[in-house]
Structures are given as structure tokens and as C-alpha cells.
mmCIF file of C-alpha atoms and ligand atoms in Angstrom:
data_model
loop_
_atom_site.group_PDB
_atom_site.id
_atom_site.type_symbol
_atom_site.label_atom_id
_atom_site.label_comp_id
_atom_site.label_asym_id
_atom_site.label_seq_id
_atom_site.Cartn_x
_atom_site.Cartn_y
_atom_site.Cartn_z
ATOM 1 C CA MET S 1 105.361 178.145 49.051
ATOM 2 C CA ASP S 2 103.720 181.413 48.032
ATOM 3 C CA LYS S 3 103.875 182.621 44.755
ATOM 4 C CA GLU S 4 105.760 185.478 45.336
ATOM 5 C CA ALA S 5 108.270 183.175 46.913
ATOM 6 C CA GLU S 6 108.232 180.436 43.905
ATOM 7 C CA THR S 7 109.152 183.175 41.532
ATOM 8 C CA ALA S 8 112.124 184.343 44.026
ATOM 9 C CA GLY S 9 113.448 180.869 43.909
ATOM 10 C CA GLN S 10 113.425 180.723 39.820
ATOM 11 C CA GLU S 11 114.910 183.503 39.631
ATOM 12 C CA LYS S 12 117.878 182.706 41.870
ATOM 13 C CA LYS S 13 120.750 183.008 39.127
ATOM 14 C CA ARG S 14 122.968 179.707 39.546
ATOM 15 C CA ARG S 15 126.737 180.510 40.010
ATOM 16 C CA ALA S 16 129.894 178.928 38.708
ATOM 17 C CA GLY S 17 133.486 179.598 38.627
ATOM 18 C CA PHE S 18 137.241 178.241 39.136
ATOM 19 C CA VAL S 19 138.394 177.181 42.655
ATOM 20 C CA ALA S 20 142.101 176.677 43.483
ATOM 21 C CA ILE S 21 143.336 174.321 46.042
ATOM 22 C CA VAL S 22 146.362 175.317 47.194
ATOM 23 C CA GLY S 23 148.217 174.353 50.427
ATOM 24 C CA ARG S 24 151.902 172.420 51.673
ATOM 25 C CA PRO S 25 152.377 169.020 50.774
ATOM 26 C CA ASN S 26 150.655 166.363 52.573
ATOM 27 C CA ALA S 27 147.627 169.186 53.719
ATOM 28 C CA GLY S 28 144.836 166.845 52.811
ATOM 29 C CA LYS S 29 144.219 168.848 49.010
ATOM 30 C CA SER S 30 143.470 166.092 46.745
ATOM 31 C CA THR S 31 141.474 164.369 49.769
ATOM 32 C CA LEU S 32 139.429 167.211 50.152
ATOM 33 C CA LEU S 33 139.177 167.574 46.278
ATOM 34 C CA ASN S 34 138.152 163.462 45.914
ATOM 35 C CA ARG S 35 135.669 164.315 48.684
ATOM 36 C CA PHE S 36 134.104 166.917 46.899
ATOM 37 C CA VAL S 37 133.812 165.073 43.259
ATOM 38 C CA GLY S 38 132.659 161.682 45.315
ATOM 39 C CA GLN S 39 134.830 159.627 43.492
ATOM 40 C CA LYS S 40 138.753 159.440 43.351
ATOM 41 C CA VAL S 41 139.944 161.665 40.648
ATOM 42 C CA ALA S 42 143.529 162.698 42.631
ATOM 43 C CA ILE S 43 146.064 160.099 44.027
ATOM 44 C CA VAL S 44 146.273 160.121 47.937
ATOM 45 C CA THR S 45 149.062 159.383 50.240
ATOM 46 C CA SER S 46 151.068 159.176 53.514
ATOM 47 C CA LYS S 47 154.038 160.912 51.722
ATOM 48 C CA PRO S 48 154.350 164.856 50.494
ATOM 49 C CA GLN S 49 154.733 165.905 47.011
ATOM 50 C CA THR S 50 152.308 163.071 46.076
ATOM 51 C CA THR S 51 150.555 165.474 43.516
ATOM 52 C CA ARG S 52 152.722 166.669 40.647
ATOM 53 C CA ASN S 53 150.012 168.126 38.075
ATOM 54 C CA ARG S 54 147.323 170.208 38.376
ATOM 55 C CA ILE S 55 143.806 168.306 38.575
ATOM 56 C CA GLN S 56 140.552 169.017 38.061
ATOM 57 C CA GLY S 57 137.175 168.009 39.904
ATOM 58 C CA ILE S 58 134.022 169.156 39.028
ATOM 59 C CA VAL S 59 131.200 169.404 41.198
ATOM 60 C CA THR S 60 127.785 170.010 39.863
ATOM 61 C CA GLN S 61 124.942 170.848 41.964
ATOM 62 C CA PRO S 62 121.056 172.601 41.593
ATOM 63 C CA GLN S 63 123.197 175.569 42.634
ATOM 64 C CA GLY S 64 125.700 175.791 39.958
ATOM 65 C CA GLN S 65 129.043 174.196 39.576
ATOM 66 C CA VAL S 66 132.980 174.870 40.875
ATOM 67 C CA VAL S 67 135.749 173.441 38.707
ATOM 68 C CA PHE S 68 138.311 172.886 41.702
ATOM 69 C CA ILE S 69 141.898 172.546 41.001
ATOM 70 C CA ASP S 70 143.740 170.429 42.904
ATOM 71 C CA THR S 71 147.663 171.638 42.633
ATOM 72 C CA PRO S 72 151.160 170.467 43.981
ATOM 73 C CA GLY S 73 151.899 171.297 47.440
ATOM 74 C CA VAL S 74 153.872 174.497 47.613
ATOM 75 C CA HIS S 75 157.523 174.355 48.600
ATOM 76 C CA GLU S 76 161.044 175.555 48.063
ATOM 77 C CA ALA S 77 161.444 174.356 44.516
ATOM 78 C CA ASN S 78 165.267 172.623 44.354
ATOM 79 C CA SER S 79 165.401 170.470 41.269
ATOM 80 C CA ALA S 80 163.706 171.038 38.086
ATOM 81 C CA LEU S 81 161.069 168.654 38.672
ATOM 82 C CA ASN S 82 159.919 170.769 41.538
ATOM 83 C CA ARG S 83 160.218 173.793 39.869
ATOM 84 C CA GLN S 84 157.801 172.577 37.254
ATOM 85 C CA MET S 85 155.563 171.826 40.340
ATOM 86 C CA MET S 86 155.864 174.901 41.158
ATOM 87 C CA ARG S 87 154.634 176.483 37.593
ATOM 88 C CA GLU S 88 152.065 173.987 38.063
ATOM 89 C CA VAL S 89 150.602 175.988 40.950
ATOM 90 C CA ALA S 90 151.321 179.128 39.136
ATOM 91 C CA ALA S 91 149.176 178.192 36.226
ATOM 92 C CA ALA S 92 146.431 176.910 38.345
ATOM 93 C CA LEU S 93 146.255 180.082 39.863
ATOM 94 C CA GLU S 94 145.564 181.956 36.456
ATOM 95 C CA GLY S 95 142.057 182.654 36.158
ATOM 96 C CA ILE S 96 140.346 181.631 39.171
ATOM 97 C CA ASP S 97 137.344 183.022 40.757
ATOM 98 C CA VAL S 98 138.488 181.769 44.533
ATOM 99 C CA LEU S 99 141.224 180.756 46.222
ATOM 100 C CA LEU S 100 141.533 177.899 48.871
ATOM 101 C CA LEU S 101 144.322 178.023 51.088
ATOM 102 C CA MET S 102 144.850 174.466 52.505
ATOM 103 C CA VAL S 103 147.023 174.367 56.067
ATOM 104 C CA ASP S 104 147.074 171.537 58.012
ATOM 105 C CA ALA S 105 145.866 172.239 61.682
ATOM 106 C CA ILE S 106 148.345 169.880 63.290
ATOM 107 C CA TRP S 107 151.586 171.735 62.299
ATOM 108 C CA ALA S 108 149.995 175.286 60.785
ATOM 109 C CA LEU S 109 151.698 178.346 62.104
ATOM 110 C CA PRO S 110 150.512 181.801 59.922
ATOM 111 C CA HIS S 111 153.729 183.330 60.674
ATOM 112 C CA GLU S 112 155.574 180.290 59.661
ATOM 113 C CA ASP S 113 153.687 180.183 56.270
ATOM 114 C CA THR S 114 154.378 183.985 54.665
ATOM 115 C CA LEU S 115 154.963 181.628 51.022
ATOM 116 C CA LEU S 116 151.401 180.363 50.981
ATOM 117 C CA LEU S 117 150.248 184.186 52.221
ATOM 118 C CA GLU S 118 151.822 185.536 49.818
ATOM 119 C CA LYS S 119 149.841 183.670 47.238
ATOM 120 C CA ALA S 120 146.874 184.586 48.982
ATOM 121 C CA LYS S 121 147.507 188.401 48.094
ATOM 122 C CA ARG S 122 146.517 188.423 44.540
ATOM 123 C CA PHE S 123 143.049 187.013 45.620
ATOM 124 C CA GLU S 124 142.740 189.249 48.823
ATOM 125 C CA GLY S 125 138.398 188.874 49.835
ATOM 126 C CA LYS S 126 138.299 186.055 46.991
ATOM 127 C CA THR S 127 140.681 183.871 49.549
ATOM 128 C CA ILE S 128 139.066 181.156 51.999
ATOM 129 C CA LEU S 129 140.795 179.051 54.209
ATOM 130 C CA ALA S 130 140.261 175.396 55.114
ATOM 131 C CA LEU S 131 141.838 174.469 58.202
ATOM 132 C CA ASN S 132 142.237 170.450 57.610
ATOM 133 C CA LYS S 133 142.686 167.625 60.152
ATOM 134 C CA ILE S 134 140.700 168.808 62.828
ATOM 135 C CA ASP S 135 140.064 165.333 64.181
ATOM 136 C CA ARG S 136 143.734 165.305 64.616
ATOM 137 C CA ILE S 137 143.688 168.591 66.661
ATOM 138 C CA PRO S 138 142.373 168.972 70.704
ATOM 139 C CA LYS S 139 139.108 171.492 70.746
ATOM 140 C CA PRO S 140 140.886 174.167 73.024
ATOM 141 C CA LYS S 141 143.317 174.532 70.087
ATOM 142 C CA LEU S 142 141.124 175.221 67.278
ATOM 143 C CA LEU S 143 139.789 178.650 68.167
ATOM 144 C CA PRO S 144 143.282 180.399 68.959
ATOM 145 C CA LEU S 145 144.666 178.924 65.769
ATOM 146 C CA MET S 146 141.774 180.209 63.579
ATOM 147 C CA ASP S 147 142.288 183.594 65.526
ATOM 148 C CA ALA S 148 145.767 183.621 64.810
ATOM 149 C CA PHE S 149 145.174 182.831 61.005
ATOM 150 C CA SER S 150 142.047 185.604 60.622
ATOM 151 C CA LYS S 151 144.794 188.124 61.946
ATOM 152 C CA ALA S 152 147.542 187.182 59.716
ATOM 153 C CA PHE S 153 145.390 188.028 56.702
ATOM 154 C CA PRO S 154 141.859 189.289 55.713
ATOM 155 C CA PHE S 155 140.096 185.777 54.713
ATOM 156 C CA ALA S 156 137.076 185.949 53.010
ATOM 157 C CA ALA S 157 135.527 183.340 55.283
ATOM 158 C CA LEU S 158 137.844 180.485 58.107
ATOM 159 C CA MET S 159 136.417 176.597 57.652
ATOM 160 C CA PRO S 160 138.099 174.249 60.071
ATOM 161 C CA ILE S 161 137.186 170.664 58.316
ATOM 162 C CA SER S 162 138.435 166.904 58.410
ATOM 163 C CA ALA S 163 138.697 166.110 54.499
ATOM 164 C CA LEU S 164 139.243 162.995 55.580
ATOM 165 C CA ARG S 165 136.005 162.390 57.861
ATOM 166 C CA GLY S 166 133.755 165.148 55.907
ATOM 167 C CA ASP S 167 133.402 167.431 58.868
ATOM 168 C CA GLY S 168 132.900 170.833 57.855
ATOM 169 C CA CYS S 169 132.875 170.312 54.212
ATOM 170 C CA GLU S 170 129.671 170.839 53.207
ATOM 171 C CA GLU S 171 129.974 174.153 55.288
ATOM 172 C CA LEU S 172 132.954 174.657 53.375
ATOM 173 C CA LEU S 173 131.622 173.904 49.995
ATOM 174 C CA GLU S 174 128.399 176.446 50.430
ATOM 175 C CA GLU S 175 131.184 178.976 50.852
ATOM 176 C CA VAL S 176 132.754 178.863 48.041
ATOM 177 C CA PHE S 177 129.445 178.797 45.949
ATOM 178 C CA LYS S 178 128.595 182.247 47.596
ATOM 179 C CA ASN S 179 132.012 183.532 46.641
ATOM 180 C CA LEU S 180 131.853 182.760 42.646
ATOM 181 C CA PRO S 181 130.123 184.427 40.099
ATOM 182 C CA GLU S 182 126.622 184.053 38.575
ATOM 183 C CA GLY S 183 126.840 181.794 35.594
ATOM 184 C CA GLU S 184 126.106 178.614 33.601
ATOM 185 C CA PRO S 185 128.154 175.665 34.136
ATOM 186 C CA PHE S 186 131.627 175.313 32.097
ATOM 187 C CA PHE S 187 131.064 171.782 32.125
ATOM 188 C CA PRO S 188 128.494 169.083 31.627
ATOM 189 C CA GLU S 189 126.941 168.089 34.476
ATOM 190 C CA ASP S 190 127.977 164.663 34.424
ATOM 191 C CA GLN S 191 131.497 165.195 34.067
ATOM 192 C CA ILE S 192 133.798 164.773 37.092
ATOM 193 C CA THR S 193 137.228 165.952 35.722
ATOM 194 C CA ASP S 194 139.345 167.071 32.964
ATOM 195 C CA GLN S 195 142.115 164.035 32.935
ATOM 196 C CA PRO S 196 141.929 161.015 30.539
ATOM 197 C CA GLU S 197 141.418 157.879 31.663
ATOM 198 C CA ARG S 198 145.137 157.498 29.974
ATOM 199 C CA PHE S 199 146.902 160.067 33.123
ATOM 200 C CA LEU S 200 144.246 158.204 35.941
ATOM 201 C CA ALA S 201 146.324 154.719 35.523
ATOM 202 C CA SER S 202 149.215 156.167 35.208
ATOM 203 C CA GLU S 203 148.265 158.005 38.792
ATOM 204 C CA ILE S 204 147.107 154.503 40.140
ATOM 205 C CA ILE S 205 149.897 152.815 39.176
ATOM 206 C CA ARG S 206 152.265 155.868 41.136
ATOM 207 C CA GLU S 207 150.122 155.781 44.152
ATOM 208 C CA LYS S 208 150.328 152.090 45.103
ATOM 209 C CA ALA S 209 154.094 152.211 44.475
ATOM 210 C CA ILE S 210 154.778 155.153 46.404
ATOM 211 C CA GLN S 211 152.795 153.516 49.112
ATOM 212 C CA LEU S 212 154.494 150.285 48.804
ATOM 213 C CA THR S 213 158.193 151.594 48.660
ATOM 214 C CA TYR S 214 160.434 153.479 50.517
ATOM 215 C CA HIS S 215 163.862 155.578 50.327
ATOM 216 C CA GLU S 216 163.946 157.733 47.695
ATOM 217 C CA VAL S 217 161.910 155.856 45.320
ATOM 218 C CA PRO S 218 158.637 157.289 46.041
ATOM 219 C CA HIS S 219 160.088 160.865 45.002
ATOM 220 C CA ALA S 220 162.502 159.369 42.206
ATOM 221 C CA LEU S 221 159.614 158.044 40.074
ATOM 222 C CA ALA S 222 157.612 158.537 37.161
ATOM 223 C CA VAL S 223 154.939 156.422 35.584
ATOM 224 C CA ILE S 224 154.469 156.859 31.589
ATOM 225 C CA VAL S 225 151.594 154.998 29.553
ATOM 226 C CA ASP S 226 153.391 153.372 26.818
ATOM 227 C CA LYS S 227 150.218 151.718 25.208
ATOM 228 C CA PHE S 228 146.460 151.887 26.140
ATOM 229 C CA GLU S 229 144.492 150.059 23.417
ATOM 230 C CA GLU S 230 140.856 148.613 24.484
ATOM 231 C CA THR S 231 140.562 145.102 22.669
ATOM 232 C CA PRO S 232 137.017 143.725 22.107
ATOM 233 C CA LYS S 233 137.832 141.645 25.758
ATOM 234 C CA LEU S 234 140.074 143.507 27.838
ATOM 235 C CA LEU S 235 141.823 146.885 28.329
ATOM 236 C CA ARG S 236 145.593 146.380 27.432
ATOM 237 C CA ILE S 237 147.628 149.285 29.699
ATOM 238 C CA GLU S 238 151.996 149.033 29.568
ATOM 239 C CA VAL S 239 153.618 151.677 31.521
ATOM 240 C CA THR S 240 157.479 152.040 31.937
ATOM 241 C CA MET S 241 158.282 153.132 35.381
ATOM 242 C CA HIS S 242 161.190 155.373 35.487
ATOM 243 C CA VAL S 243 163.549 156.075 38.340
ATOM 244 C CA GLU S 244 166.576 157.527 38.883
ATOM 245 C CA ARG S 245 169.555 154.395 40.421
ATOM 246 C CA ASP S 246 169.997 150.813 39.851
ATOM 247 C CA SER S 247 169.718 150.556 44.034
ATOM 248 C CA GLN S 248 165.746 152.441 43.389
ATOM 249 C CA LYS S 249 165.023 149.884 40.034
ATOM 250 C CA LYS S 250 166.215 146.853 42.839
ATOM 251 C CA ILE S 251 163.144 148.019 45.056
ATOM 252 C CA LEU S 252 160.802 148.472 42.952
ATOM 253 C CA ILE S 253 161.613 145.328 41.451
ATOM 254 C CA GLY S 254 161.811 143.653 44.768
ATOM 255 C CA ARG S 255 163.046 140.146 44.847
ATOM 256 C CA LYS S 256 162.087 137.841 42.322
ATOM 257 C CA GLY S 257 159.825 140.549 41.562
ATOM 258 C CA ASP S 258 157.943 140.588 44.223
ATOM 259 C CA MET S 259 157.395 144.289 44.859
ATOM 260 C CA LEU S 260 156.434 144.948 40.853
ATOM 261 C CA LYS S 261 153.891 141.878 41.403
ATOM 262 C CA ARG S 262 152.013 143.680 44.038
ATOM 263 C CA ILE S 263 152.035 147.265 42.795
ATOM 264 C CA GLY S 264 150.654 145.812 39.680
ATOM 265 C CA THR S 265 148.102 143.740 41.230
ATOM 266 C CA GLN S 266 146.860 146.587 43.981
ATOM 267 C CA ALA S 267 146.705 149.298 40.892
ATOM 268 C CA ARG S 268 144.960 146.446 38.119
ATOM 269 C CA LYS S 269 142.092 146.086 41.030
ATOM 270 C CA GLU S 270 141.628 149.666 41.456
ATOM 271 C CA LEU S 271 142.046 150.641 37.777
ATOM 272 C CA GLU S 272 139.270 148.230 36.740
ATOM 273 C CA SER S 273 136.898 148.822 39.573
ATOM 274 C CA LEU S 274 137.266 152.191 38.503
ATOM 275 C CA LEU S 275 136.706 151.868 34.347
ATOM 276 C CA GLY S 276 134.348 148.826 34.861
ATOM 277 C CA THR S 277 136.403 147.385 32.607
ATOM 278 C CA LYS S 278 139.160 143.535 32.921
ATOM 279 C CA ILE S 279 142.778 145.303 32.343
ATOM 280 C CA TYR S 280 145.971 143.210 31.601
ATOM 281 C CA LEU S 281 148.577 145.841 33.221
ATOM 282 C CA GLY S 282 151.962 145.539 32.226
ATOM 283 C CA LEU S 283 154.907 147.102 34.206
ATOM 284 C CA PHE S 284 158.551 147.898 32.933
ATOM 285 C CA VAL S 285 161.008 149.399 34.850
ATOM 286 C CA LYS S 286 163.935 151.936 33.803
ATOM 287 C CA VAL S 287 166.323 153.781 35.344
ATOM 288 C CA MET S 288 166.840 157.431 33.868
ATOM 289 C CA PRO S 289 169.584 158.535 35.512
ATOM 290 C CA ASN S 290 168.705 162.115 37.890
ATOM 291 C CA TRP S 291 165.995 162.920 35.216
ATOM 292 C CA ARG S 292 164.452 165.209 38.265
ATOM 293 C CA GLU S 293 167.628 167.101 37.919
ATOM 294 C CA ASN S 294 166.951 167.593 33.863
ATOM 295 C CA PRO S 295 164.626 169.965 32.710
ATOM 296 C CA MET S 296 164.194 168.025 29.347
ATOM 297 C CA GLN S 297 163.577 165.157 30.743
ATOM 298 C CA VAL S 298 161.386 166.419 33.325
ATOM 299 C CA ARG S 299 159.027 168.041 30.354
ATOM 300 C CA GLU S 300 159.405 164.324 28.862
ATOM 301 C CA LEU S 301 157.524 163.081 31.974
ATOM 302 C CA ASN S 302 155.423 165.196 32.734
ATOM 303 C CA TRP S 303 151.975 164.970 31.943
ATOM 304 C CA HIS S 304 150.839 168.082 30.523
ATOM 305 C CA THR S 305 153.306 167.832 28.095
ATOM 306 C CA GLN S 306 152.946 164.363 26.987
ATOM 307 C CA LEU S 307 149.211 165.906 26.632
ATOM 308 C CA GLU S 308 150.334 168.265 24.092
ATOM 309 C CA GLY S 309 152.018 165.592 22.439
ATOM 310 C CA LEU S 310 149.049 163.425 22.286
ATOM 311 C CA ILE S 311 146.949 166.121 21.229
ATOM 312 C CA GLU S 312 149.356 167.028 18.303
ATOM 313 C CA GLU S 313 149.414 163.248 17.295
ATOM 314 C CA GLN S 314 145.539 163.402 17.406
ATOM 315 C CA GLY S 315 145.385 166.590 14.978
ATOM 316 C CA LYS S 316 148.071 164.832 12.492
ATOM 317 C CA LYS S 317 145.557 161.660 12.123
ATOM 318 C CA GLU S 318 142.906 163.819 11.896
ATOM 319 C CA HIS S 319 144.377 165.873 9.124
ATOM 320 C CA GLU S 320 145.202 162.703 7.350
HETATM 321 N N1 LIG Y 1 143.242 162.702 60.268
HETATM 322 C C1 LIG Y 1 143.653 163.150 58.823
HETATM 323 N N2 LIG Y 1 144.251 163.197 57.720
HETATM 324 C C2 LIG Y 1 143.683 163.745 56.437
HETATM 325 C C3 LIG Y 1 142.772 164.558 56.594
HETATM 326 N N3 LIG Y 1 142.901 165.119 54.996
HETATM 327 C C4 LIG Y 1 144.042 164.332 54.800
HETATM 328 N N4 LIG Y 1 144.747 163.286 55.702
HETATM 329 C C5 LIG Y 1 145.893 162.512 55.386
HETATM 330 O O1 LIG Y 1 147.179 163.575 55.008
HETATM 331 C C6 LIG Y 1 148.118 162.778 53.920
HETATM 332 C C7 LIG Y 1 148.032 163.810 53.153
HETATM 333 O O2 LIG Y 1 146.930 164.136 52.133
HETATM 334 P P1 LIG Y 1 146.824 164.060 50.482
HETATM 335 O O3 LIG Y 1 145.521 164.424 50.430
HETATM 336 O O4 LIG Y 1 147.482 163.143 49.928
HETATM 337 O O5 LIG Y 1 147.374 165.480 50.573
HETATM 338 P P2 LIG Y 1 147.995 166.780 49.726
HETATM 339 O O6 LIG Y 1 147.806 167.996 50.122
HETATM 340 O O7 LIG Y 1 147.195 166.247 48.246
HETATM 341 O O8 LIG Y 1 149.487 166.366 49.139
HETATM 342 P P3 LIG Y 1 150.312 166.574 48.278
HETATM 343 O O9 LIG Y 1 150.181 166.060 46.997
HETATM 344 O O10 LIG Y 1 151.484 165.779 48.456
HETATM 345 O O11 LIG Y 1 150.868 167.819 48.558
HETATM 346 C C8 LIG Y 1 147.121 161.258 53.714
HETATM 347 O O12 LIG Y 1 147.713 160.121 54.622
HETATM 348 C C9 LIG Y 1 145.733 161.563 53.810
HETATM 349 O O13 LIG Y 1 145.113 160.573 54.602
HETATM 350 C C10 LIG Y 1 142.470 165.021 57.529
HETATM 351 O O14 LIG Y 1 141.301 165.720 57.324
HETATM 352 N N5 LIG Y 1 142.302 164.022 58.812
HETATM 353 MG MG1 LIG Y 2 147.934 165.646 46.778
#
């Protein structure tokens, strides 16, 4: 490298910023977040409305740092829980540098997605479209689809990807970096998420339960960690799994406790490997009738409000 090029290289400033990933339920947002981070930080299932909170995944590279914010799938809110989920989306959009809109290429039609494009209006010039699941559509369909989207909104870029297989994801990350302001990283370079292990534990348990159950159970389930205690020998986690009805409780527990055992074993194994420690996992099931319709109970069972509680508790302890 000649001297001039070397100096130019050194002068190249790092970029850093916040990027919200927004889209319909099941579009593949959490899959993409995990791929970028290189580790599971958000749970993924084949059922829509899996993610309920905003979750940060941090990517640090020599060229800078992107803080991605995964969000719940955008849909018409018809319960207190759904409204809370849409508030999470709105909160994720505050202060971002780039909006990453994700659509499922199998279903996507721009003129039917006014709800999403409406959100992008505020971020004109700073919105990138990721057309996901291109592994599932025939190639000749892709160009007309991209054409239709580029006519529907002035996107900064349109990127066809497969979050599942990785196609196009490096190019997408490059494009995101290009659109970020110059700046220094916000987080230490080894930090990959903002969520504590306690929340990750409740999410992994919820993921296993969603994958293994049916009827309304996946939607009616909320998992709360009651105890998260490290002892010299193992990590002791006790959780309560809230559902709305006795019939759902029966499904969740299963015949002779079969289902609960399967959920517990799968969750424990994954958590042991993620956290690198031996775990005792205690699962309890409780019925909280129609909690999704009740704003107070939704608050009680929502991660960010619990987090506020935990921080307050910690503050009090430190003060004592
Ligand atoms: N074929 C294919 N499937 C994908 C791709 N990306 C994600 N999926 C699948 O789509 C389903 C939903 O993925 P998620 O990442 O949970 O989707 P999401 O957008 O986070 O969904 P919500 O949290 O419900 O809003 C899962 O079964 C994924 O494996 C892809 O590129 N190709
Ligand atoms: Mg998700």
C-alpha cells in the first residue's frame, strides 16, 4: 500500500448508530438479528407474534458498530397485549439512524402494506427494504416484486435476502453501515445484547413452549422468572408460566406432566449451553384469566416494566 492510501485508510472514520428492524409478524426479523449478532439473542418460531419486546443485538466490526433493535411484528392491535406490543415498536423507532423494513417475499405486496410504509414516511431517505425468504420464491418473481416496492416508496436501498440461509446478508450489513453517521461505538465491543440473562431464560422457555403447543396456548402464554440464583454448583431458575384458561393449563402440563417435562428439558439444555453452566429449572403453571385484555396484568407480565421494578429494587438495596 502506498503512503497516501495508508493515510487515507487511517483517516476513514468509524460509523455507529441504531437501526430498528420492523415488519409484519413472522417476516424473519428475529432470525436476521441472530444472524447478524452471530448468536441467539431473540427467540424464533414458525408462529406469528413471537417477539413481544424490543431487543437489541449489537454488531461491532472494524468499520464501526450497529445496534439493531428487533421489534414485535406490526399488526392491528385488538387487545391490551397487542397494544403494548405496538408501543414497543413505536419506542424502538425513537432516535434511530436507519429503519430496516423487512417483508416476507412470499406474501409481500406493496399496495397491501400501507401500514408498514406509513411507518417509513418519517424515515424517508433512511429506510432500507429487506425482501426476505428469497430461498422460497422462484427467481423470475423477484425482479417484478422489487420493482413494485421501489415504485411504492423511495427506499435508500432494496436488498433481497435469506435471513435463514444468509444469502445477501453481508451486502445488507454493508448497506446499513453506509447509511450510518460517523461516530464511535456506543457499547463495549464484546457486548452483543442489552437483555439480561434473566430475560433470555424466560424467552427460551417461551420459545420451547410455543414450538411444542397448539390452540391458543402460544399466544396466551407469558413466562415470568421468579428466582434466578447462582449457587456454587448450579444456576437455579424458577419460573411461572401464565396462561388464560384451565384448558390451556392442561395442554401446557400435558398427560402426567409430559409436556411440561419436554419444555423444561429442551429449555434447560439450550440455556446450559448458552450460559455455560449447570442449571436447575423449576416450572410452575398458573391461570390468570384473560390477562391479555387487562392493561394492568399486561404491564405486570411485560419485560420492560419488570425491568423497571428490578432496577428500582437494586437501587433501594444499594441505598440501604
Ligand atoms: N424459508 C425461510 N424461512 C425463514 C427465513 N427467515 C426466517 N424464516 C422463518 O420464518 C419464521 C419466522 O421467523 P422469525 O425470525 O421468528 O420472524 P419474526 O419476524 O421475528 O416474527 P415475530 O416475532 O412473530 O414478529 C421461522 O420459522 C423462521 O425460521 C428465510 O430467509 N427463509
Ligand atoms: Mg421476532
